[in-house]
mmCIF file with all atom_site columns, C-alpha atoms in Angstrom:
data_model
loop_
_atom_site.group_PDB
_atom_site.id
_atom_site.type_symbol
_atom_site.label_atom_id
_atom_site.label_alt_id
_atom_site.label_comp_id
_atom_site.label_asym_id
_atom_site.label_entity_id
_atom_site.label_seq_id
_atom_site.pdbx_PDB_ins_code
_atom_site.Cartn_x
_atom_site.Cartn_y
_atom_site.Cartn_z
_atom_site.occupancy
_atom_site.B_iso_or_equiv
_atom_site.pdbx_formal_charge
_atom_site.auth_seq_id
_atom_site.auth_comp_id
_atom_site.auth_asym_id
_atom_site.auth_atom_id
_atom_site.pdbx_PDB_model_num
ATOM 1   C CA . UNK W 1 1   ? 22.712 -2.093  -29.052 1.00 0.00 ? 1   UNK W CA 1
ATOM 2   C CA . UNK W 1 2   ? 21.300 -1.787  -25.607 1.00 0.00 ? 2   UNK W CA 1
ATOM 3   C CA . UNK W 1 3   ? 17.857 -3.765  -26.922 1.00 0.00 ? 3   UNK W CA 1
ATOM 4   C CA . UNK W 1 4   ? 19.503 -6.736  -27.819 1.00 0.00 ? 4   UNK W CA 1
ATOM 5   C CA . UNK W 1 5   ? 20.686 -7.343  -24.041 1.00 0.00 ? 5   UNK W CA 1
ATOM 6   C CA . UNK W 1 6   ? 19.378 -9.754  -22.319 1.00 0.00 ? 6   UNK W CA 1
ATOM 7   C CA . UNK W 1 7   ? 17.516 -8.617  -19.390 1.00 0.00 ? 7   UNK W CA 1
ATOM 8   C CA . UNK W 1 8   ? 15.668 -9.866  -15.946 1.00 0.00 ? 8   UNK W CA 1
ATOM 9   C CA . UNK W 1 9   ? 12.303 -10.867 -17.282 1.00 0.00 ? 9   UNK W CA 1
ATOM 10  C CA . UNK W 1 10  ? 10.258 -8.097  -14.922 1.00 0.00 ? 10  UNK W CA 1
ATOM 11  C CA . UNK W 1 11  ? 12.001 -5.260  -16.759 1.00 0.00 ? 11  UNK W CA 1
ATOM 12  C CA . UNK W 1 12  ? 9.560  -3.651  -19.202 1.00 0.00 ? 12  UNK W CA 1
ATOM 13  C CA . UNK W 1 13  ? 11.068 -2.174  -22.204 1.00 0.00 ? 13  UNK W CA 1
ATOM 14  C CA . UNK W 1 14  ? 9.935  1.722   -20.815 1.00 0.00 ? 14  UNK W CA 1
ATOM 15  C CA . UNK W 1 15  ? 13.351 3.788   -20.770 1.00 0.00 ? 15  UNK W CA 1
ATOM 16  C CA . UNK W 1 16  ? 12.747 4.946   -17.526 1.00 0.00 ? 16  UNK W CA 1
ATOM 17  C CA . UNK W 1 17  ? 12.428 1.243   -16.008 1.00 0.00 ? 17  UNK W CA 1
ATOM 18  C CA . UNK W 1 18  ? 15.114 0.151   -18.721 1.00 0.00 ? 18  UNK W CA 1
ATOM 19  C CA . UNK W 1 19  ? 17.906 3.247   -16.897 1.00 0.00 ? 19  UNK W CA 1
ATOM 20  C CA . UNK W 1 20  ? 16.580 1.959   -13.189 1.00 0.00 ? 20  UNK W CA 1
ATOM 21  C CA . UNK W 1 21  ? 17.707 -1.945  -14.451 1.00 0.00 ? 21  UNK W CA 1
ATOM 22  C CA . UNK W 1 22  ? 20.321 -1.509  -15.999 1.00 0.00 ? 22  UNK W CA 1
ATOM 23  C CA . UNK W 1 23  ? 22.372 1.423   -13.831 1.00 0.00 ? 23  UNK W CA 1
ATOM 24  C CA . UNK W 1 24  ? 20.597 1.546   -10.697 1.00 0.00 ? 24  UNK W CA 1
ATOM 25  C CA . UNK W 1 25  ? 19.078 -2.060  -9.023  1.00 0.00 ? 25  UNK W CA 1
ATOM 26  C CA . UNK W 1 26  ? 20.993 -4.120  -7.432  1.00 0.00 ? 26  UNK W CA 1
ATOM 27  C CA . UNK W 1 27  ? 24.181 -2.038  -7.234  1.00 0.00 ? 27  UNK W CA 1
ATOM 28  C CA . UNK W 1 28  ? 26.125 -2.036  -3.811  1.00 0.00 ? 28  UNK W CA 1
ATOM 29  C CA . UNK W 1 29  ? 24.634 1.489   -2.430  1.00 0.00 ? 29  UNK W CA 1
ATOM 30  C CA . UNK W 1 30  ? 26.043 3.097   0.319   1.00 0.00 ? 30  UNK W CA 1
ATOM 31  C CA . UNK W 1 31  ? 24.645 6.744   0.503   1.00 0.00 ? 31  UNK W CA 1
ATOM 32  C CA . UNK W 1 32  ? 22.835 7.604   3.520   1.00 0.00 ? 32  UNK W CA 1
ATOM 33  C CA . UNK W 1 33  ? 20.737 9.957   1.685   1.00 0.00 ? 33  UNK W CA 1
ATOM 34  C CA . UNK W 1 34  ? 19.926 7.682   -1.171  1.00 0.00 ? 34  UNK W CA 1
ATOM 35  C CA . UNK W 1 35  ? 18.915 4.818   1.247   1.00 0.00 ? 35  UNK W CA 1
ATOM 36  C CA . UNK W 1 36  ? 16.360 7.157   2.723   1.00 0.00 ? 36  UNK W CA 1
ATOM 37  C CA . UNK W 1 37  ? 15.367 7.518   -0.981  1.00 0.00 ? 37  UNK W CA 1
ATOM 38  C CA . UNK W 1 38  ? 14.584 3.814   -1.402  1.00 0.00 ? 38  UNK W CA 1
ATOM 39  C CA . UNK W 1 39  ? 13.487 3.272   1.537   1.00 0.00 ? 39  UNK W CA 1
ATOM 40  C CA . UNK W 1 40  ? 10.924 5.356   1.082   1.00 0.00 ? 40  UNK W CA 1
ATOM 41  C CA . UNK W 1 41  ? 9.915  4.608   -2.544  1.00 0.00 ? 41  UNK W CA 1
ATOM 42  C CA . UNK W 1 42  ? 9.561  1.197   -1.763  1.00 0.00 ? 42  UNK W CA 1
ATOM 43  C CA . UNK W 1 43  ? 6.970  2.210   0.515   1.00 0.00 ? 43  UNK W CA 1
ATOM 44  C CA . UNK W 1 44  ? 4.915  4.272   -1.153  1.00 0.00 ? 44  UNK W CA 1
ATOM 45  C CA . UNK W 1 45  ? 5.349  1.864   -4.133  1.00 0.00 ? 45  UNK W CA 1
ATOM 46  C CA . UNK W 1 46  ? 3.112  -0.439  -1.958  1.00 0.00 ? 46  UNK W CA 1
ATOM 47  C CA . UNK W 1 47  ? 0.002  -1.989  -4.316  1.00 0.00 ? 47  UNK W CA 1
ATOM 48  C CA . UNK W 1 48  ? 1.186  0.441   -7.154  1.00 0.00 ? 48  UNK W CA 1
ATOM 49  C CA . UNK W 1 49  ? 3.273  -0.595  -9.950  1.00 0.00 ? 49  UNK W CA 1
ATOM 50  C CA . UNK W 1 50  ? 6.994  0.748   -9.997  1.00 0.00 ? 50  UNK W CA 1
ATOM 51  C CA . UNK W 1 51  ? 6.682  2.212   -12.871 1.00 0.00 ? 51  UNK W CA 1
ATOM 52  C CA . UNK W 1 52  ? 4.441  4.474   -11.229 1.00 0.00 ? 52  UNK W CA 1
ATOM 53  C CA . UNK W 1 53  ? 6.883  5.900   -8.661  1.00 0.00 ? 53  UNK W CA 1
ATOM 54  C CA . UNK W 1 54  ? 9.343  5.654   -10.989 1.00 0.00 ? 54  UNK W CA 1
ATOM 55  C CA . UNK W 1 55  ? 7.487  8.552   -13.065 1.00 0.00 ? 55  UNK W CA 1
ATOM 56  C CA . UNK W 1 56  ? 6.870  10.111  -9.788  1.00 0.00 ? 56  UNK W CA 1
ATOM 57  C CA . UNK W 1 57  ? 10.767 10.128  -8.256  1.00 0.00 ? 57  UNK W CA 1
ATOM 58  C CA . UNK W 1 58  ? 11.720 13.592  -9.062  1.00 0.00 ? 58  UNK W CA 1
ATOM 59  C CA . UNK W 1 59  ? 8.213  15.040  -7.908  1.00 0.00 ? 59  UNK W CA 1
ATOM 60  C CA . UNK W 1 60  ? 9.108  12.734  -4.569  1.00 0.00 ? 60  UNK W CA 1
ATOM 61  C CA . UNK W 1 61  ? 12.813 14.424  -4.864  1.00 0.00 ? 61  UNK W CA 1
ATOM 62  C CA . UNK W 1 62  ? 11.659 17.852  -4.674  1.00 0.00 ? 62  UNK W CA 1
ATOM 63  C CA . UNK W 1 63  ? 8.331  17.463  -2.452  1.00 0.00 ? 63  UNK W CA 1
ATOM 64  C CA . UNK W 1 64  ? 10.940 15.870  0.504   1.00 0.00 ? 64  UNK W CA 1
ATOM 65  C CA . UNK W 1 65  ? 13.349 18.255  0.287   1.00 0.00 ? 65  UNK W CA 1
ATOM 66  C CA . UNK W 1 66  ? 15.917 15.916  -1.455  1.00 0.00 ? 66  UNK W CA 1
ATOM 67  C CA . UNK W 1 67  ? 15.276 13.390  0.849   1.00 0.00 ? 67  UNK W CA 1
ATOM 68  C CA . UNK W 1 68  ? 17.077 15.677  3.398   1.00 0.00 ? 68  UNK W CA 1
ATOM 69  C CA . UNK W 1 69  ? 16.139 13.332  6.519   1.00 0.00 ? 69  UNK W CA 1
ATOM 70  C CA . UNK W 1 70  ? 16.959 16.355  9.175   1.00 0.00 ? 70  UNK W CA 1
ATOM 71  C CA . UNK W 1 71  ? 14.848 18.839  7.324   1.00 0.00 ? 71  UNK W CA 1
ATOM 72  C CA . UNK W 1 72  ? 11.564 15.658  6.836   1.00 0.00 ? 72  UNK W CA 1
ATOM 73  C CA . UNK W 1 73  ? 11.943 14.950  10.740  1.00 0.00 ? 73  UNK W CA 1
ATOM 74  C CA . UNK W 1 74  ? 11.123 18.384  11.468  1.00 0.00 ? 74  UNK W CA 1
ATOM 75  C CA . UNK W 1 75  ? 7.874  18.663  9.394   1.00 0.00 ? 75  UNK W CA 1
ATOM 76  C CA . UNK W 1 76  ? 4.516  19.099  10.750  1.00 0.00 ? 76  UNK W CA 1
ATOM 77  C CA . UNK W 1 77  ? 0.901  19.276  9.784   1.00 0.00 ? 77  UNK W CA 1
ATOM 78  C CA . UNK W 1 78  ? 1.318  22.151  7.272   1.00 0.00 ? 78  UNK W CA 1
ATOM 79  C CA . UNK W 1 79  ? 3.830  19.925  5.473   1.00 0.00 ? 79  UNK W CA 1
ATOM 80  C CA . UNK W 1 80  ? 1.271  17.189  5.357   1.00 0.00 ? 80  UNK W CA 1
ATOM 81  C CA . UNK W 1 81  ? -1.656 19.555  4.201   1.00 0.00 ? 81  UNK W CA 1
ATOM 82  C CA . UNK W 1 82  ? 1.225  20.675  1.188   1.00 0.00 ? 82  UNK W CA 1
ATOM 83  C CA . UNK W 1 83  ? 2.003  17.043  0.757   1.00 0.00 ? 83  UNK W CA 1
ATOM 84  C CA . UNK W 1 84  ? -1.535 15.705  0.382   1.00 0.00 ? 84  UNK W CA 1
ATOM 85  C CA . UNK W 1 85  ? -2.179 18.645  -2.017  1.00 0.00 ? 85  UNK W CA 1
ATOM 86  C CA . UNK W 1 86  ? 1.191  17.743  -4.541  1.00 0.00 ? 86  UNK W CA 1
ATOM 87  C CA . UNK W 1 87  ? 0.096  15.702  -7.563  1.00 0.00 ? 87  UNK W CA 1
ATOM 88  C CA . UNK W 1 88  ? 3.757  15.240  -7.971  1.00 0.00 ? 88  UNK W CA 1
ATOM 89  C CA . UNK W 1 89  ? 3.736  12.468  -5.517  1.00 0.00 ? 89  UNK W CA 1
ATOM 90  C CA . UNK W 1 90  ? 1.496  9.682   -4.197  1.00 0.00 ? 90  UNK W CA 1
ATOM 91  C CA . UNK W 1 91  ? -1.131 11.485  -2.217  1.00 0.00 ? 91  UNK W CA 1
ATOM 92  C CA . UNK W 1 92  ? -1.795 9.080   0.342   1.00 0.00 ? 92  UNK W CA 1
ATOM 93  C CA . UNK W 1 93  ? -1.593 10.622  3.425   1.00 0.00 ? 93  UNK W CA 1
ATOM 94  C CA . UNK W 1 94  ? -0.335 7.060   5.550   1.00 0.00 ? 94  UNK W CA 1
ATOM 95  C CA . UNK W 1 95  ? 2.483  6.780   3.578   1.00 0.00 ? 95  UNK W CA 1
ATOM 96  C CA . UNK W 1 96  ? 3.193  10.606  3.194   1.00 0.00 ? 96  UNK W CA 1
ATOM 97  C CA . UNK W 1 97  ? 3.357  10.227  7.488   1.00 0.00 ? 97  UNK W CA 1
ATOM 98  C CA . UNK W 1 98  ? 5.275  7.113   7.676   1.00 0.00 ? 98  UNK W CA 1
ATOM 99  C CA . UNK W 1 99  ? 8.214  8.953   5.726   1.00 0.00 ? 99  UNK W CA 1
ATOM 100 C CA . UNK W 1 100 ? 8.029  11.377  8.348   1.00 0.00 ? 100 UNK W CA 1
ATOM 101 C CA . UNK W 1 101 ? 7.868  8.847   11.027  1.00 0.00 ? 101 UNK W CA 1
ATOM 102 C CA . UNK W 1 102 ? 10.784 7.065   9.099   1.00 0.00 ? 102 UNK W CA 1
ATOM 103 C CA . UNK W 1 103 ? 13.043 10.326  8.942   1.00 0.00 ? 103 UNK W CA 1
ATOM 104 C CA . UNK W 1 104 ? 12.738 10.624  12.405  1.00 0.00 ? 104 UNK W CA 1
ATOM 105 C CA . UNK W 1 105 ? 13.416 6.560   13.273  1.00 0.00 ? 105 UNK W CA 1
ATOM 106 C CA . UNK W 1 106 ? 16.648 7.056   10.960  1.00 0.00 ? 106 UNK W CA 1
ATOM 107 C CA . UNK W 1 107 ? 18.061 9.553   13.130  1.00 0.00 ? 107 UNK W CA 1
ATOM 108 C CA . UNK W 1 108 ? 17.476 7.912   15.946  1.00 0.00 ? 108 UNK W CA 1
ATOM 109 C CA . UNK W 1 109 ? 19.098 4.678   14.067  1.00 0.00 ? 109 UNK W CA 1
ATOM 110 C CA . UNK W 1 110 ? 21.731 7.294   13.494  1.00 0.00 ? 110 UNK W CA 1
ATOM 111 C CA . UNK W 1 111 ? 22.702 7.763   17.170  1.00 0.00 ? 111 UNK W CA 1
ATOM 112 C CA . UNK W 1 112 ? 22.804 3.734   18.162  1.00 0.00 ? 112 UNK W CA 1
ATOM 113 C CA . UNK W 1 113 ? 23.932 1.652   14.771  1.00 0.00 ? 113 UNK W CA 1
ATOM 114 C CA . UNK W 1 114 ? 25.345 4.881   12.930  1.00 0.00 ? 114 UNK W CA 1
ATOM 115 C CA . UNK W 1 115 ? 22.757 5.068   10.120  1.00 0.00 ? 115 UNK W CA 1
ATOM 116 C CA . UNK W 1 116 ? 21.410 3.091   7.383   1.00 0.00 ? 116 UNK W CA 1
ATOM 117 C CA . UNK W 1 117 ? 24.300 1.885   5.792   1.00 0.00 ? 117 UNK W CA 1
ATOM 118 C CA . UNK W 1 118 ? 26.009 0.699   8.543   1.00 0.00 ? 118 UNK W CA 1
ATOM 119 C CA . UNK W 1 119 ? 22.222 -0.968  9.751   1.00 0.00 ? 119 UNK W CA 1
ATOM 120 C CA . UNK W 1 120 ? 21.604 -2.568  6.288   1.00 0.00 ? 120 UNK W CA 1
ATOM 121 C CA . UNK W 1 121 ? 24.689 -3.771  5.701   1.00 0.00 ? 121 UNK W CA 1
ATOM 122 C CA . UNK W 1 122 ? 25.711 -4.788  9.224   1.00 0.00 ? 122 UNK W CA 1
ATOM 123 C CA . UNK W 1 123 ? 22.939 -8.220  8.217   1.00 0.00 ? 123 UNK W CA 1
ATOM 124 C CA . UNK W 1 124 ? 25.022 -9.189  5.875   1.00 0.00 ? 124 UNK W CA 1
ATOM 125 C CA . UNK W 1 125 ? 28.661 -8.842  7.353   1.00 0.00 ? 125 UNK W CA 1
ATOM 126 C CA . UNK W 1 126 ? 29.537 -6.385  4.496   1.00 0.00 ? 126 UNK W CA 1
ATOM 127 C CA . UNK W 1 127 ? 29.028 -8.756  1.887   1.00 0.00 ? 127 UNK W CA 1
ATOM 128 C CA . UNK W 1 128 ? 26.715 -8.587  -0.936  1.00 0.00 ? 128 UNK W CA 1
ATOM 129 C CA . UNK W 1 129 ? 24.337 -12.204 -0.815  1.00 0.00 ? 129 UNK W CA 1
ATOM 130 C CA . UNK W 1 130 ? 24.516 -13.324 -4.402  1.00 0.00 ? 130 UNK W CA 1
ATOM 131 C CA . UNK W 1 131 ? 21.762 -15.229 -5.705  1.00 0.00 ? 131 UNK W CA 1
ATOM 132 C CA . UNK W 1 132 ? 22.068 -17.239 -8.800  1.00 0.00 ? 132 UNK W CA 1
ATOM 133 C CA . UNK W 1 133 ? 18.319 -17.649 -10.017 1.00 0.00 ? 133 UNK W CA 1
ATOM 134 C CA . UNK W 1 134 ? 17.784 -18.677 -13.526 1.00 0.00 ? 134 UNK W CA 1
ATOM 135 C CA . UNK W 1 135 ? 14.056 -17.900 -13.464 1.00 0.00 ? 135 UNK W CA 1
ATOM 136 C CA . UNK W 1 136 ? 12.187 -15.139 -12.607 1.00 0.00 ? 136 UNK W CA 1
ATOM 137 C CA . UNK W 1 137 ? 9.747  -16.787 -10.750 1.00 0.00 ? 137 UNK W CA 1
ATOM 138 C CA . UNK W 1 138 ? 12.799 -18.564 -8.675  1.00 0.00 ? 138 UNK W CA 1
ATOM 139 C CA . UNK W 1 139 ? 13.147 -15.121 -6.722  1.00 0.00 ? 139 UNK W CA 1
ATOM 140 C CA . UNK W 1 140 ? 11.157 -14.973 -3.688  1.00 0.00 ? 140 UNK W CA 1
ATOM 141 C CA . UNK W 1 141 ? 9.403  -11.729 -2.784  1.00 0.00 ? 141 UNK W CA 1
ATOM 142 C CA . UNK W 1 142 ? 10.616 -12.311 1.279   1.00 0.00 ? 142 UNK W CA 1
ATOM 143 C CA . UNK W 1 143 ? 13.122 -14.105 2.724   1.00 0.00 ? 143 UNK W CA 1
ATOM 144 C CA . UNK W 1 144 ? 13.992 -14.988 6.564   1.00 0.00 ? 144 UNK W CA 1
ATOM 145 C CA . UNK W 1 145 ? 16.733 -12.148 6.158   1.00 0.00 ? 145 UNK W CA 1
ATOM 146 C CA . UNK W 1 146 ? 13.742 -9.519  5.173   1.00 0.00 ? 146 UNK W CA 1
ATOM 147 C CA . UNK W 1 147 ? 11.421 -11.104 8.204   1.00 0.00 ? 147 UNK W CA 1
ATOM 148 C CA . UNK W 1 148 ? 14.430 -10.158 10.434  1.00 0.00 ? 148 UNK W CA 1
ATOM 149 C CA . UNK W 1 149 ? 14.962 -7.090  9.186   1.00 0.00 ? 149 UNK W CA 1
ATOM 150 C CA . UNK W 1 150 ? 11.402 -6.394  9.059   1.00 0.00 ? 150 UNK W CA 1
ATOM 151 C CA . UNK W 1 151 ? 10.506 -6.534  12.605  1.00 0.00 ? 151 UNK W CA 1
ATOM 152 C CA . UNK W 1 152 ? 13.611 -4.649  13.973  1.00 0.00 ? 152 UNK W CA 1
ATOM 153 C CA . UNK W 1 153 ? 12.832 -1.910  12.019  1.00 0.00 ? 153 UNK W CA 1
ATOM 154 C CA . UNK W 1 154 ? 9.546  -2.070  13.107  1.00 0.00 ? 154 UNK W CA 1
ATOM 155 C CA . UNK W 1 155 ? 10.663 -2.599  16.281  1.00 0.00 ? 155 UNK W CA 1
ATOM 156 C CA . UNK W 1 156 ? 12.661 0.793   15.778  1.00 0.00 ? 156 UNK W CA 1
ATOM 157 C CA . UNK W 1 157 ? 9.496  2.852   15.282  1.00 0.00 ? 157 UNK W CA 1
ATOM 158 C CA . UNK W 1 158 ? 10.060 2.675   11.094  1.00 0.00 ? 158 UNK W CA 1
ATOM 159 C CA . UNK W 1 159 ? 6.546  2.434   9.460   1.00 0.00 ? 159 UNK W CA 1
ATOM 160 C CA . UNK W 1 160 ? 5.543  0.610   5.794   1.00 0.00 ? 160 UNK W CA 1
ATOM 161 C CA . UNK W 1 161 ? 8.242  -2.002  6.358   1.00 0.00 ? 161 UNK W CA 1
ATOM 162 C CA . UNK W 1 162 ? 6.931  -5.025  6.102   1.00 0.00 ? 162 UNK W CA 1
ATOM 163 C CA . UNK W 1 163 ? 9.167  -7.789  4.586   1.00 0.00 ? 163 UNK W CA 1
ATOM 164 C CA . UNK W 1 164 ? 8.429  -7.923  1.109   1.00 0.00 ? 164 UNK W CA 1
ATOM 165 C CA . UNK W 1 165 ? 9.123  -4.162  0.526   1.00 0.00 ? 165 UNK W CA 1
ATOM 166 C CA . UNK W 1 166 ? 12.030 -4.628  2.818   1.00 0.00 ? 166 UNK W CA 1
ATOM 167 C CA . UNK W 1 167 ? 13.014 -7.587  0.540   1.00 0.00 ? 167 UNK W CA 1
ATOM 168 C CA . UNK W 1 168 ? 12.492 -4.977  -2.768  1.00 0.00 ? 168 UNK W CA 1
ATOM 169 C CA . UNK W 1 169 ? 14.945 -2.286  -0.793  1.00 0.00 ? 169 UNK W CA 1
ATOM 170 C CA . UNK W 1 170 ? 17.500 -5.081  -0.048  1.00 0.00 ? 170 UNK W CA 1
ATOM 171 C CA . UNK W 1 171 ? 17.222 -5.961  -3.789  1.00 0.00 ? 171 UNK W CA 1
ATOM 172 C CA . UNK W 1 172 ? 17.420 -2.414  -5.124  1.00 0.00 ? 172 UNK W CA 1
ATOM 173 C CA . UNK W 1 173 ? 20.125 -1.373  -2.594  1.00 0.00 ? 173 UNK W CA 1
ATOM 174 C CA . UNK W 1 174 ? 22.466 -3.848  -3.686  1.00 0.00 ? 174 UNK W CA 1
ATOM 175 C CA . UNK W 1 175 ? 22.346 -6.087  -0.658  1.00 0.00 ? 175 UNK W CA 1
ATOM 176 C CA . UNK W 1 176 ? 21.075 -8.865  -2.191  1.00 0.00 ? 176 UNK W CA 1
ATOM 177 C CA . UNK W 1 177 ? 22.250 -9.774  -6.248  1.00 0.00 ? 177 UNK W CA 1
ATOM 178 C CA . UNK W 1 178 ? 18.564 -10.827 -7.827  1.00 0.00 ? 178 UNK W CA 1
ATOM 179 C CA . UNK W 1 179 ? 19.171 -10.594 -11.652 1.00 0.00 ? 179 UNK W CA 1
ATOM 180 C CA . UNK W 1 180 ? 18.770 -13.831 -12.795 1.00 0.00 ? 180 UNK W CA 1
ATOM 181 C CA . UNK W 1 181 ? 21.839 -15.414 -13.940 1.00 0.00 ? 181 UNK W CA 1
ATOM 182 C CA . UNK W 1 182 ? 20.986 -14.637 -17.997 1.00 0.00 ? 182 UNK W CA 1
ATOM 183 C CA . UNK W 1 183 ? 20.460 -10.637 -17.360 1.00 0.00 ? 183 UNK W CA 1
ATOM 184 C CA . UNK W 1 184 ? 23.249 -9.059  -18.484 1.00 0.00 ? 184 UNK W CA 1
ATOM 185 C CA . UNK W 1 185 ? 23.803 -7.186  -15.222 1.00 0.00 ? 185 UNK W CA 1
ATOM 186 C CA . UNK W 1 186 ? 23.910 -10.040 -12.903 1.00 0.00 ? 186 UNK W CA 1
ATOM 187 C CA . UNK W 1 187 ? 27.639 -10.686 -13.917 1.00 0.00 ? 187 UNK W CA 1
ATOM 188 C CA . UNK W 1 188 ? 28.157 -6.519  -13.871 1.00 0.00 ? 188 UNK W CA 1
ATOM 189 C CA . UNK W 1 189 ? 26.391 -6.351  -10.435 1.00 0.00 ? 189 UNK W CA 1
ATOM 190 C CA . UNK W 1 190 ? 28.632 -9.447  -9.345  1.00 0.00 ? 190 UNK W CA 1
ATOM 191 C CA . UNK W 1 191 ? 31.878 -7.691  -10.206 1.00 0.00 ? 191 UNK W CA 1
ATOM 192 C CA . UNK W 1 192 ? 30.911 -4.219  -8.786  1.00 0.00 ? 192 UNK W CA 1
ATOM 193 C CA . UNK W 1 193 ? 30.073 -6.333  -5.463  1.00 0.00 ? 193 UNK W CA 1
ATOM 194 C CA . UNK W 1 194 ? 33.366 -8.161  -5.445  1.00 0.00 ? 194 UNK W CA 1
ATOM 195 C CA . UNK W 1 195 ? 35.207 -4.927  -5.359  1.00 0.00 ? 195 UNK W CA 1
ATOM 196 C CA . UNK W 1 196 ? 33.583 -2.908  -2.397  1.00 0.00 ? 196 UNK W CA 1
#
């Protein structure tokens, strides 16, 4: 049944990517811990494919502790060395760092905004944005929104943020609705949005 859906155009028929599309992106997410998560996949998806760290998420679970942001801002070089030796992840010791760097930013964030739900969300009033794009190639990989958010982040001491994988965490986090208008999840996402 689920095959003859209709689905956002980048979606490749894997099952993995198929479960992230069609239960995960785009949904209204709220969970501190699960932000973190994003946050830093998005970064360490940068010039891989997604499919890539989607294979890799549960090494990335258990290397970072669960994405347990107290626990990451307390590692040191030791946890770098044990990072830069895990196949289980992307072994690229910039981006292993920066979600170090990033742990430590977000409770900082923490103690002036609250954290990063109330940060994320805070750009948007609350409200989902809902897009209505018809095309694929309609949906822009950066907007002014992501070039705002971009900098202050930056600006916050967060590292691998630059707009267009902040524009992929606003999109996965539910800030922003990006199926395109025939996916069937677009009117799902829609609803979903409408109620929080």
């Amino acid at each position: 049944m689920q095959a003859c859906l209709t689905r956002c155009a980048w979606c490749s028929p894997d099952p993995l990517y198929r479960a992230y599309h069609d239960e995960e992106w785009g949904v209204p997410l709220h969970d501190e811990r699960a932000l973190f998560e994003l946050l830093t996949l998005e970064g360490a998806q940068a010039g891989l494919s997604w499919l890539t760290i989607l294979k890799k998420r549960e090494g990335y679970r258990r290397a970072f502790d669960h994405f347990d942001v107290e626990r990451i801002a307390r590692y040191d070089a030791a946890d770098v060395a044990r990072l830069m030796a895990d196949a289980g992840i992307v072994r690229n010791r910039l981006k292993i760092e920066s979600t170090i760097t990033n742990a430590r930013a977000t409770l900082a964030l923490r103690e002036t905004v609250g954290g990063l739900d109330a940060y994320f969300w805070n750009f948007v009033d609350a409200r989902p944005l809902a897009n209505a794009w018809t095309d694929i190639h309609q949906v822009p990989a950066s907007t002014l929104l992501s070039d705002a958010i971009s900098k202050d982040l930056k600006k916050r001491g967060f590292r691998f943020v630059g707009s267009t994988i902040v524009y992929a965490h606003m999109q996965a986090m539910g800030l922003v609705n990006d199926h395109t208008t025939d996916c069937f999840r677009h009117r799902e996402v829609a609803r979903v949005a409408q109620r929080k």
